[in-house]
Short mmCIF file of C-alpha atoms in Angstrom, two decimals:
data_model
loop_
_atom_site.label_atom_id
_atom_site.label_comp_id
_atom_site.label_asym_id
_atom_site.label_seq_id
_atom_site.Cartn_x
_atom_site.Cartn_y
_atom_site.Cartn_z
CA UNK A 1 60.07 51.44 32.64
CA UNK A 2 60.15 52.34 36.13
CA UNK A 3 57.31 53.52 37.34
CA UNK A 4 57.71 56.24 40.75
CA UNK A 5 55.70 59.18 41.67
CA UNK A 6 55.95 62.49 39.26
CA UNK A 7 58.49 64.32 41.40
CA UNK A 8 58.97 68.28 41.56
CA UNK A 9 61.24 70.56 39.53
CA UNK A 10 63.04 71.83 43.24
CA UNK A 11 63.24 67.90 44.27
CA UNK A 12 65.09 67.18 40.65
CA UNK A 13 67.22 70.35 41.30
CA UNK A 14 67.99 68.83 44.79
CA UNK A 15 68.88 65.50 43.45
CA UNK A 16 70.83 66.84 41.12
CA UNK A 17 73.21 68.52 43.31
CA UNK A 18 73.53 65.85 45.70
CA UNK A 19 74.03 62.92 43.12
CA UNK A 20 76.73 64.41 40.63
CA UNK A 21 79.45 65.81 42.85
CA UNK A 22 79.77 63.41 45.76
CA UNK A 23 82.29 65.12 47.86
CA UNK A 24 85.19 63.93 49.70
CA UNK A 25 89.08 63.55 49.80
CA UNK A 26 89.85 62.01 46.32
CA UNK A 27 90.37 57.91 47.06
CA UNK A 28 89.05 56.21 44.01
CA UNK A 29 90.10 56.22 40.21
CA UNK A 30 88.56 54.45 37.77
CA UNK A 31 89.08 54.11 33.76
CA UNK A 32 86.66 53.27 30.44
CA UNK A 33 89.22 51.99 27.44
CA UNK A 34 87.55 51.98 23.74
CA UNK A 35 88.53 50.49 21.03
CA UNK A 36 87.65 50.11 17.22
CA UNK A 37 87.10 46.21 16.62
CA UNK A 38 88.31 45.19 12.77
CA UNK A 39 89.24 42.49 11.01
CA UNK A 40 92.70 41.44 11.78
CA UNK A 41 94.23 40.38 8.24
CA UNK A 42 92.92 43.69 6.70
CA UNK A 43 91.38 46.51 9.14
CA UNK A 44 89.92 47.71 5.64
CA UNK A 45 87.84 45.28 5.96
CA UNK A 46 84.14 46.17 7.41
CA UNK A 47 83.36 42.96 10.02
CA UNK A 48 79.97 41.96 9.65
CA UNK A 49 77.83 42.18 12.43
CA UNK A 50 77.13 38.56 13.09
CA UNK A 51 81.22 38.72 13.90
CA UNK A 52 80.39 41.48 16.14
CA UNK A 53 77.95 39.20 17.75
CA UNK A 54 80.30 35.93 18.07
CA UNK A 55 82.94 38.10 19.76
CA UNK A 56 80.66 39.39 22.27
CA UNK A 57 79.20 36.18 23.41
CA UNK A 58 82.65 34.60 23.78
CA UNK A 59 84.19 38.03 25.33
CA UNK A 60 80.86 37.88 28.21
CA UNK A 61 81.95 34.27 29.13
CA UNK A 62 85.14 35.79 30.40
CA UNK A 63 85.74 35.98 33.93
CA UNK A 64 86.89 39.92 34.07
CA UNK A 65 86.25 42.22 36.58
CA UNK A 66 85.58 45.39 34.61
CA UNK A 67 82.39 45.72 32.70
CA UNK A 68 81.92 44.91 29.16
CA UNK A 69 80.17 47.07 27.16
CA UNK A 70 80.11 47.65 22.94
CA UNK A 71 79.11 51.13 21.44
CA UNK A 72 76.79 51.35 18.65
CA UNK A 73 79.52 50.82 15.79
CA UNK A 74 80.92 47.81 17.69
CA UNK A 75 84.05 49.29 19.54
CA UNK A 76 84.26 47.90 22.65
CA UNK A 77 84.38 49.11 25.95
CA UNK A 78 86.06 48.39 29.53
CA UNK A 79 84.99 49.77 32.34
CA UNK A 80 86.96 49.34 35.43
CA UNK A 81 85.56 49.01 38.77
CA UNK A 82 86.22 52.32 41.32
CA UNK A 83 89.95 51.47 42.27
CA UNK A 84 91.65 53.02 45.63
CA UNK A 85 94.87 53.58 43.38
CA UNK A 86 96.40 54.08 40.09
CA UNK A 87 98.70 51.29 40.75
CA UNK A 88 95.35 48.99 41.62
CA UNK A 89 93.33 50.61 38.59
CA UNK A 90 96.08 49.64 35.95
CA UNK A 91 96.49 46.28 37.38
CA UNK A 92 93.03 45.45 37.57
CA UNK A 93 92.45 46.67 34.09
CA UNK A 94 95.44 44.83 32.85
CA UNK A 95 94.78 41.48 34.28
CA UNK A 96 91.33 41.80 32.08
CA UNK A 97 92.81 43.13 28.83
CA UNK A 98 95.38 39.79 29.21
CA UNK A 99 92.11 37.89 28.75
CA UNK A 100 90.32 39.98 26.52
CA UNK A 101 93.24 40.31 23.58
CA UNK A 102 93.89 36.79 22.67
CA UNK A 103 89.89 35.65 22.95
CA UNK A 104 89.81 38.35 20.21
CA UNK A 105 92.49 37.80 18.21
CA UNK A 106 91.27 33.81 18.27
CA UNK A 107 88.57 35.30 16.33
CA UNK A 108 90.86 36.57 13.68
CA UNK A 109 89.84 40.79 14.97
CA UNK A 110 91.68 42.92 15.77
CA UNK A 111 91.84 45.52 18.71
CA UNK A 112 92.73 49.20 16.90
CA UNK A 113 93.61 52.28 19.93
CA UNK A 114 92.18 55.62 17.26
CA UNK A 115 90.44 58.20 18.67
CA UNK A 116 88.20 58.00 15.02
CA UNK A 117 87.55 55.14 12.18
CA UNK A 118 90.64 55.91 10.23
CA UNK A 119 89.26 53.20 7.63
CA UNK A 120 85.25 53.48 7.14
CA UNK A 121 82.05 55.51 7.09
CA UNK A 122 80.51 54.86 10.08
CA UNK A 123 77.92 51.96 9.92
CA UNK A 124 75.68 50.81 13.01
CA UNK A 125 76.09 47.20 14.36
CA UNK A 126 73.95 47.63 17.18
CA UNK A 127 69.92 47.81 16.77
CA UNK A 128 68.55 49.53 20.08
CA UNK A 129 66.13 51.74 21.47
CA UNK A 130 68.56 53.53 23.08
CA UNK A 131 70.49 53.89 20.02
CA UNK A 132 67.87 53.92 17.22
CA UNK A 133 66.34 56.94 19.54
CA UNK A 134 69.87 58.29 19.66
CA UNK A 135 70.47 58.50 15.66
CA UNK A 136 67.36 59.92 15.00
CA UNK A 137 67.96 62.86 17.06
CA UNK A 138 71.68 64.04 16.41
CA UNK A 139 70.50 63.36 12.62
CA UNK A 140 68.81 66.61 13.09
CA UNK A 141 72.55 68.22 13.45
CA UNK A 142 74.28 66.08 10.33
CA UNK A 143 76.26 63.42 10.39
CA UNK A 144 77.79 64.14 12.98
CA UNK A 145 75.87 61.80 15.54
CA UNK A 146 76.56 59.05 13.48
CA UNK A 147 80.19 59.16 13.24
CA UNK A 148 80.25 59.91 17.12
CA UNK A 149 78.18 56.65 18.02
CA UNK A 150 79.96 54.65 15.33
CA UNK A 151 83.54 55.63 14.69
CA UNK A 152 84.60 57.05 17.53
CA UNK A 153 87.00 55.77 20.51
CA UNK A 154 88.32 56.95 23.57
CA UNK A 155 90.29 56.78 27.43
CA UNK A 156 88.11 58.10 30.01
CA UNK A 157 89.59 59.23 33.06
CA UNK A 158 87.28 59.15 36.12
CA UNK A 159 88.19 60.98 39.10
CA UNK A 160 86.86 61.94 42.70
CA UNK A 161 84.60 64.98 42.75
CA UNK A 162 86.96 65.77 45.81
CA UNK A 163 86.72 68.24 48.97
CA UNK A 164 83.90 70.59 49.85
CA UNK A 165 86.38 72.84 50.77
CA UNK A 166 88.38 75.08 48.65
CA UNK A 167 92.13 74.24 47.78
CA UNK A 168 93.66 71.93 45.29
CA UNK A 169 91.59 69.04 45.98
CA UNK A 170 88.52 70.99 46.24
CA UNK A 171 85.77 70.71 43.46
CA UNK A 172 85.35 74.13 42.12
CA UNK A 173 89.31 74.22 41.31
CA UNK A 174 89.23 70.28 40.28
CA UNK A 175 86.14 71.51 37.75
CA UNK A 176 88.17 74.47 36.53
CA UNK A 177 91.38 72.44 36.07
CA UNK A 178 89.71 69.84 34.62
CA UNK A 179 88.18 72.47 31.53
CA UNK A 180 91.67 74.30 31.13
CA UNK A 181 93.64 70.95 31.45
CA UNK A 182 91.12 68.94 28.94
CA UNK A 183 92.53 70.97 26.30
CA UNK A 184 96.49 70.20 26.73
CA UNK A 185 95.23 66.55 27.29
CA UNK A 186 93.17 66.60 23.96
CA UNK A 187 96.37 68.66 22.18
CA UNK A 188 99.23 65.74 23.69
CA UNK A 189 96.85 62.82 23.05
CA UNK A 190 95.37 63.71 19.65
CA UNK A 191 95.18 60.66 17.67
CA UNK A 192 92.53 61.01 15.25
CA UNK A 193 94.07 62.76 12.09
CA UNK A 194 92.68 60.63 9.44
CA UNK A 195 88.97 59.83 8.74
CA UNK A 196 88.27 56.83 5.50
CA UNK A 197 91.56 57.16 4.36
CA UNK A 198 92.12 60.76 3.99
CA UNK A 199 93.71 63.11 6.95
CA UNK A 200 91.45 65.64 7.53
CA UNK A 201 93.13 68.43 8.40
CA UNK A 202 92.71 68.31 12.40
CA UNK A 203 94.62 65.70 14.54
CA UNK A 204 92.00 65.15 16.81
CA UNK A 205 88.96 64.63 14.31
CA UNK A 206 87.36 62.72 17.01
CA UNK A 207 87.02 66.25 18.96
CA UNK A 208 85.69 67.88 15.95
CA UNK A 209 82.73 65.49 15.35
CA UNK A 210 81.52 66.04 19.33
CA UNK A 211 82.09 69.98 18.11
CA UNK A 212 79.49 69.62 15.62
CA UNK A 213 77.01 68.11 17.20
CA UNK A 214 74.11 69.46 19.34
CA UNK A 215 75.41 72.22 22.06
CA UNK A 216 72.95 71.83 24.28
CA UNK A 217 74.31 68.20 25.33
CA UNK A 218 77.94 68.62 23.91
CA UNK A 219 79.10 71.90 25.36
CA UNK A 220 80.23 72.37 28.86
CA UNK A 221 77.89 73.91 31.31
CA UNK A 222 78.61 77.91 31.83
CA UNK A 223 81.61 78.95 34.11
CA UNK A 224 80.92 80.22 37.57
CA UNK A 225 81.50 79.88 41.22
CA UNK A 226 78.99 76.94 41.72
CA UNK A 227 79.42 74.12 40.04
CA UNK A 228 76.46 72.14 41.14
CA UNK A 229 74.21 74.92 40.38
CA UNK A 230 75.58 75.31 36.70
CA UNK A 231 75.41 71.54 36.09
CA UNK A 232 71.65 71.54 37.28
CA UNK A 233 70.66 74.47 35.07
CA UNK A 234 72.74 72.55 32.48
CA UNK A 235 70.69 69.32 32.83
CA UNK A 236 67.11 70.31 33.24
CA UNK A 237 68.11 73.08 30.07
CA UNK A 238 69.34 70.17 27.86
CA UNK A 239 66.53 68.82 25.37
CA UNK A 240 65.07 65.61 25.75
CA UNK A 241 66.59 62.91 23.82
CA UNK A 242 64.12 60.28 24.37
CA UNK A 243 61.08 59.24 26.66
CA UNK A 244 61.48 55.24 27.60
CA UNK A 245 58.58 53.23 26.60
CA UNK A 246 57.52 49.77 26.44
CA UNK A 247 56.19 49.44 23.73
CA UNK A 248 56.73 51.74 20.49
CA UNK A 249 59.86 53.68 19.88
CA UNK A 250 61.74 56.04 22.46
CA UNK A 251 60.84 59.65 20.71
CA UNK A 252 60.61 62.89 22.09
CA UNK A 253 58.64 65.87 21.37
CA UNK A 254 61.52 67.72 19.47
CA UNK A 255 62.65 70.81 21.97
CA UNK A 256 61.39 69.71 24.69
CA UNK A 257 64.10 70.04 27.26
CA UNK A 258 63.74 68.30 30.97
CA UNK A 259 62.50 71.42 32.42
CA UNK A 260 59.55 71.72 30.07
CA UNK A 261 58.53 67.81 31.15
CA UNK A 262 58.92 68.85 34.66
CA UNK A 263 56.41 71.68 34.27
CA UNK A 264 53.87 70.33 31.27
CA UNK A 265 53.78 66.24 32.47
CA UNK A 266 53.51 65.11 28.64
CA UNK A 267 54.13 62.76 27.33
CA UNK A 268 53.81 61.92 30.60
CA UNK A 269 55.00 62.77 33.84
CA UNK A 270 58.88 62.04 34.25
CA UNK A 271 60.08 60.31 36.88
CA UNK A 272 63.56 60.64 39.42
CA UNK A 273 65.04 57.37 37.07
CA UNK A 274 64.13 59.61 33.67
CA UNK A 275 66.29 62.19 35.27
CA UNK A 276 69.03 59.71 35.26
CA UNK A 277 68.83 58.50 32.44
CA UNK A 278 68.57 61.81 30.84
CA UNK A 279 72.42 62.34 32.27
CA UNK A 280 73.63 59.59 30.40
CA UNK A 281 72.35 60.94 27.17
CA UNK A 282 74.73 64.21 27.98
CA UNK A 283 77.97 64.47 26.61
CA UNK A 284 79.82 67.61 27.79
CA UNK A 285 83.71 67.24 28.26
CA UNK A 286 83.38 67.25 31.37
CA UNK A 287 80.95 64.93 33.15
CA UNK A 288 80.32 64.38 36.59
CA UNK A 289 78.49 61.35 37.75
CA UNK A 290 79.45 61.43 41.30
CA UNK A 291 83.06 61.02 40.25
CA UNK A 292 83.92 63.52 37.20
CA UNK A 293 84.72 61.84 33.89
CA UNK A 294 86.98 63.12 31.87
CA UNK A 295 85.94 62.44 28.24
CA UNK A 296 88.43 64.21 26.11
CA UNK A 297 90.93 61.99 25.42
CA UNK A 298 90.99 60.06 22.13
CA UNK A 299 92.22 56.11 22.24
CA UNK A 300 95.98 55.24 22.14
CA UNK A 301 97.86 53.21 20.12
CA UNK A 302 99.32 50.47 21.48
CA UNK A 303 98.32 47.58 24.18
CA UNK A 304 99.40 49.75 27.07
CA UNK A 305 98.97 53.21 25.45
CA UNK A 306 96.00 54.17 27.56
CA UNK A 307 97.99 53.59 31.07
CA UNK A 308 99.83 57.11 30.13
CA UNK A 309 96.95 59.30 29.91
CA UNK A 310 95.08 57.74 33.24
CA UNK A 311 98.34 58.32 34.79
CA UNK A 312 99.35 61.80 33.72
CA UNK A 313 95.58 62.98 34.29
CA UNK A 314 95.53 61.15 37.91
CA UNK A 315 98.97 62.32 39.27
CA UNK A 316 97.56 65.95 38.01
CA UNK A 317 94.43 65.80 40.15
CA UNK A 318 95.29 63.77 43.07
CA UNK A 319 98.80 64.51 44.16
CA UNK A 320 98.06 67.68 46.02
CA UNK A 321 101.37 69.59 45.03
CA UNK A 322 100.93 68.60 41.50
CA UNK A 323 97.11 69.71 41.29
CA UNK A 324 98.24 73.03 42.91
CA UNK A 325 101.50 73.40 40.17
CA UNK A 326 98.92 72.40 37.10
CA UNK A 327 96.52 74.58 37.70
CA UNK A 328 99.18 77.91 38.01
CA UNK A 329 100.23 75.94 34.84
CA UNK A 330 96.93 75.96 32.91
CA UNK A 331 95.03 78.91 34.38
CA UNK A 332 96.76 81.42 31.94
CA UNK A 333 95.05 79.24 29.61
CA UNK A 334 91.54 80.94 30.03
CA UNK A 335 92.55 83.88 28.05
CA UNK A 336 93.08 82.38 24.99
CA UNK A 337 89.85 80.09 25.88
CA UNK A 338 87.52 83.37 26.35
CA UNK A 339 84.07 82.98 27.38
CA UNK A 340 82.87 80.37 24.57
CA UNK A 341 82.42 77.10 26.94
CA UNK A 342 84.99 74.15 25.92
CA UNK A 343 85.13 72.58 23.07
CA UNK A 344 83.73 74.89 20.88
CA UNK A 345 86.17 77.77 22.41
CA UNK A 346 89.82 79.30 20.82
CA UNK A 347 91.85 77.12 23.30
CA UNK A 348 89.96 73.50 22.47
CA UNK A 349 90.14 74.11 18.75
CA UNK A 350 93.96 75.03 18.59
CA UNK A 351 94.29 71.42 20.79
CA UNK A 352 92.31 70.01 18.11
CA UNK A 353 93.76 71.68 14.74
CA UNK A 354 97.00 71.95 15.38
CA UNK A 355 97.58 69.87 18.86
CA UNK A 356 101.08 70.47 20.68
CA UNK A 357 102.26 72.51 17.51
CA UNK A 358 100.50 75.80 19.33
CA UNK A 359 103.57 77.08 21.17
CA UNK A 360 100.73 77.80 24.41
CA UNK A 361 100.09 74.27 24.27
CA UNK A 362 102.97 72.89 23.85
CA UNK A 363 104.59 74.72 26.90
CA UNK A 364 101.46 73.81 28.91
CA UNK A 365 101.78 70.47 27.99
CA UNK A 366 105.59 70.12 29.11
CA UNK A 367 105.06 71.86 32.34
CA UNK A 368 101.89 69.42 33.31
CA UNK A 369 103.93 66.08 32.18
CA UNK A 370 107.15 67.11 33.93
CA UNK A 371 104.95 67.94 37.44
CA UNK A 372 102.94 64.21 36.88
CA UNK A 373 106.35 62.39 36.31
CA UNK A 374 107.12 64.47 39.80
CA UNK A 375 104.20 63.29 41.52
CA UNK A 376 103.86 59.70 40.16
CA UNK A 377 106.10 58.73 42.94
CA UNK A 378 104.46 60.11 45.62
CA UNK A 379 101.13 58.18 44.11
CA UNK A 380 103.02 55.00 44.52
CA UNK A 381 103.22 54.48 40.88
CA UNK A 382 105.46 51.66 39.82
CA UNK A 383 108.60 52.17 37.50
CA UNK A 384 106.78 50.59 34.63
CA UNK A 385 104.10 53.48 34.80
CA UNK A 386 106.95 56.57 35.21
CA UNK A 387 108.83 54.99 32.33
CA UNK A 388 106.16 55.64 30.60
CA UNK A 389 105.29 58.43 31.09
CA UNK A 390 108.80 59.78 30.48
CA UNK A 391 108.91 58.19 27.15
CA UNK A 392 105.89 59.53 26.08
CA UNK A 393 106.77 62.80 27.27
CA UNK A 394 110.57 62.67 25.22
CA UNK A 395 109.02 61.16 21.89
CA UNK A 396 105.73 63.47 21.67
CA UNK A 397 105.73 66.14 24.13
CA UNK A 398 108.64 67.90 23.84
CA UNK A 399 109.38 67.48 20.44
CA UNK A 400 105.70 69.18 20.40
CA UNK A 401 104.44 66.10 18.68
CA UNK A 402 101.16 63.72 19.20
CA UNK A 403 100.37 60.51 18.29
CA UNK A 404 98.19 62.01 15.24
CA UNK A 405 102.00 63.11 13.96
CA UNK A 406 103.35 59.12 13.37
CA UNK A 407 99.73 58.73 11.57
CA UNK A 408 99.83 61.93 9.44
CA UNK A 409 103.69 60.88 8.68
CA UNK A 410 102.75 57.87 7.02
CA UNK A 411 99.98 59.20 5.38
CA UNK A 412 102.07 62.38 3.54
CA UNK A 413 105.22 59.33 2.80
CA UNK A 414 102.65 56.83 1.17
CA UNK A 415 100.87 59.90 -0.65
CA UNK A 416 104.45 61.01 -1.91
CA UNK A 417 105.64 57.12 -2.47
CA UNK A 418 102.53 56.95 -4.96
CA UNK A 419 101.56 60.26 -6.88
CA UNK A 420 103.73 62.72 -5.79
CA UNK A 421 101.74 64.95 -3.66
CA UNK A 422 100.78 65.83 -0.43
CA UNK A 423 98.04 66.02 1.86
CA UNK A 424 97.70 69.29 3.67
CA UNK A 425 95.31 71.16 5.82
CA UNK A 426 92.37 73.17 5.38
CA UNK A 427 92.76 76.97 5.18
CA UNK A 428 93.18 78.72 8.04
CA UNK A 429 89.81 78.55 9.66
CA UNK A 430 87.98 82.14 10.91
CA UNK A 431 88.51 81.72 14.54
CA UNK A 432 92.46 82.21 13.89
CA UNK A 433 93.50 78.35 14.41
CA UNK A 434 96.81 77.49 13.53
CA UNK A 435 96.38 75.45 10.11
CA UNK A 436 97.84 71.72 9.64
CA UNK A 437 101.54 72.29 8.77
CA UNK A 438 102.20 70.79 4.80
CA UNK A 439 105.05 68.57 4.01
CA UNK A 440 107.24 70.12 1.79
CA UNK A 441 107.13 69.85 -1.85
CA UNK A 442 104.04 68.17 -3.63
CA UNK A 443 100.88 69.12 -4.56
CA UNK A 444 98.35 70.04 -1.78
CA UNK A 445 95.21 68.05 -1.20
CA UNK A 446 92.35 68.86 1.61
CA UNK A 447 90.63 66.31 2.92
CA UNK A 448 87.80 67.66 4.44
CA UNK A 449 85.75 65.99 7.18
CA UNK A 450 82.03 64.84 7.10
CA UNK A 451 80.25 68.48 6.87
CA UNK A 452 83.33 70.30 7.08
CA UNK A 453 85.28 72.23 9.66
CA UNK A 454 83.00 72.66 12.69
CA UNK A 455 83.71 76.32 13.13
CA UNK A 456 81.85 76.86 9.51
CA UNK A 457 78.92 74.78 11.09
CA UNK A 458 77.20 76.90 13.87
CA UNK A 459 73.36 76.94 12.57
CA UNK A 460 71.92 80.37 12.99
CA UNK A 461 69.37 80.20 15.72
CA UNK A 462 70.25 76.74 16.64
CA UNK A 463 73.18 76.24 18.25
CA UNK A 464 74.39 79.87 17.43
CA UNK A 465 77.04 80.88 20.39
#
């Protein structure tokens, strides 16, 4: 591990601030694309992990630009290099993916865009300290943890920080839009209704797991004029996942959050680089790194379905007129959010229950797709990219639909096709979010999700709100 002088609790404040919002007119947009990995004959299938193993080897003797990356479960992971455009971003990303498909599909896989394992329990490919240090912990919360590191898959959109100034482009209006806009993008994108077979009564399940798991790394930091002083606070608050070794495993005293190392020096005395790594291990909606990454969105079907979400959600934040129009769009929003941080608020569970089927959201949603089509031009977005974007926004959005909805439809006609009945929603949950609407006709059936709905979850004196 690296080994630098014990450093201050003011210094780690001060690196803080100056490392996670890097200010300046928004230039660069990047993108990280997961996606579940299964056998291509029958995605029912589990792949073993020495399959997992040949298609990594042969997918890191490709000659592609963005990084390469697998997640504990085996999905795998493109990361694109900072691009000075959309147009440059989807190329670049594009040119890779034309390389990546067929070396997988040569090894008889298959490349699935769901937001969560529609197929299987989740099941860990990968064995390392990182990740054995990683299970071990959210364990304490359920099974939450494992389902996130294992079943989950997503589009991350990663943006500029953006002006010191205030305005549209500056960061404490590009950190509130992006909390009030994550929810319309989790509601429009949802595409995680079904977990092992069953729907589960959300259409973004993906979004409930990261709701059940531990707050103190998984909620976003308090709202407030500063930004960089709220994400400090947030950081140094958080508990301590793990503390690097070289020998032995990567365990933590449990509770001990980065502040409490700072000021005690056991284990031992934490260094600048534990401070970064202890970001990594923080999984808030919003995360900035530098750039902010946007981590709400689940995975799209489709080999080009992810282009429509990194172009709504750029045109939305860079396109000045467009930021400005989104965020009078969205800021009514914060009402029905209330004071509970994102996700575990009213606005971020109706996106993840009941998606673009809230009449709030769905309006939202149409206003902030009809700006981006707008601004796309003025981005320099190609046809190809508007196109679609406007059929996206005809066959989902204003029909108040998501790509959970074609799942969930074939789920309720094979369920009727072979006994008759229906799959519906859970009841009603407390918090007053809208339930799944039932097919008509049938016999209802709930299928619940590992340890139930997340707003039944909250562990007194835990993770209590």
């Amino acid at each position: 591990m690296p080994a630098r002088p014990a450093v201050t609790e003011a210094e780690l404040e001060a690196h803080l601030r100056g490392i996670c919002f890097k200010t300046g007119p928004p230039r660069r947009i990047g993108v990280e694309i997961e996606w579940l990995v299964h056998d291509a004959r029958n995605p029912r299938c589990p792949v073993a992990p020495a399959r997992h193993r040949e298609a990594a080897a042969a997918l890191r003797a490709l000659p592609l630009r963005s990084a390469l990356t697998f997640e504990p479960g085996g999905q795998l992971e493109l990361s694109s290099l900072p691009a000075t455009s959309l147009t440059a971003c989807i190329e670049a990303v594009s040119a890779d993916l034309a390389l990546v498909r067929p070396a997988v599909r040569e090894l008889g896989l298959g490349m699935a865009g769901h937001g969560h394992n529609p197929w299987h329990p989740p099941r860990r490919v990968l064995t390392e300290p990182r990740y054995d240090a990683m299970e071990a912990y959210f364990d304490r919360w359920g099974h939450a943890g494992r389902s996130m590191m294992c079943g989950t898959a997503s589009v991350q959109v990663c943006l500029d920080a953006g002006h010191e100034e205030p305005g549209p482009l500056g960061i404490g209006r590009r950190w509130r839009l992006a909390h009030l806009l994550g929810a319309v993008l989790v509601a429009a994108f949802a595409n995680s209704p079904v977990s092992e077979g069953c729907p589960t009564g959300y259409r973004s399940t993906r979004q409930v797991v990261w709701s059940q798991m531990d707050p103190a790394r998984t909620l976003a930091p308090p709202d407030g004029p500063d930004p960089r002083a709220a994400w400090a606070d947030y950081v140094l608050d958080a508990p301590v996942m793990c503390v690097r070794s070289d020998d032995g495993p990567w365990d933590a005293p449990e509770g001990l959050t980065f502040r409490d190392w700072v000021r005690t020096g056991t284990p031992r005395p934490p260094t600048e680089e534990d401070l970064d790594y202890h970001v990594t291990t923080l999984f808030p909606p919003v995360r900035p790194r530098g750039h902010l990454e946007l981590r709400m969105i689940d995975a799209q079907p489709g080999d080009g379905g992810w282009i429509v979400p990194l172009a709504v959600t750029a045109a939305l934040f860079d396109d000045p007129e467009a930021a400005e129009s989104a965020y009078r769009v969205v800021k009514p929003l914060a009402e029905t959010a209330g004071s509970r941080p994102a996700p575990r608020n009213p606005l971020w569970r109706h996106a993840t229950r009941g998606a673009l089927t809230d009449p709030e959201l769905r309006a939202a949603a149409l206003a902030c797709f009809t700006i981006a089509q707008e601004a796309l031009p003025r981005l320099g977005a190609p046809a190809a990219v508007t196109d679609a974007v406007a059929r996206f926004t005809e066959r989902y959005v204003a029909r108040g639909r998501c790509p959970a909805d074609d799942l969930l439809d074939g789920a309720y006609a094979a369920e009727f096709a072979t006994a008759g009945t229906a799959v519906t929603a859970s009841p009603e949950p407390a918090d007053g979010s809208p339930p799944e609407a039932a097919p008509p006709g049938g016999t209802a059936r709930t299928a619940p999700i590992a340890d139930g709905a997340y707003e039944n979850q909250l562990t007194p004196g835990k993770d209590s709100l």
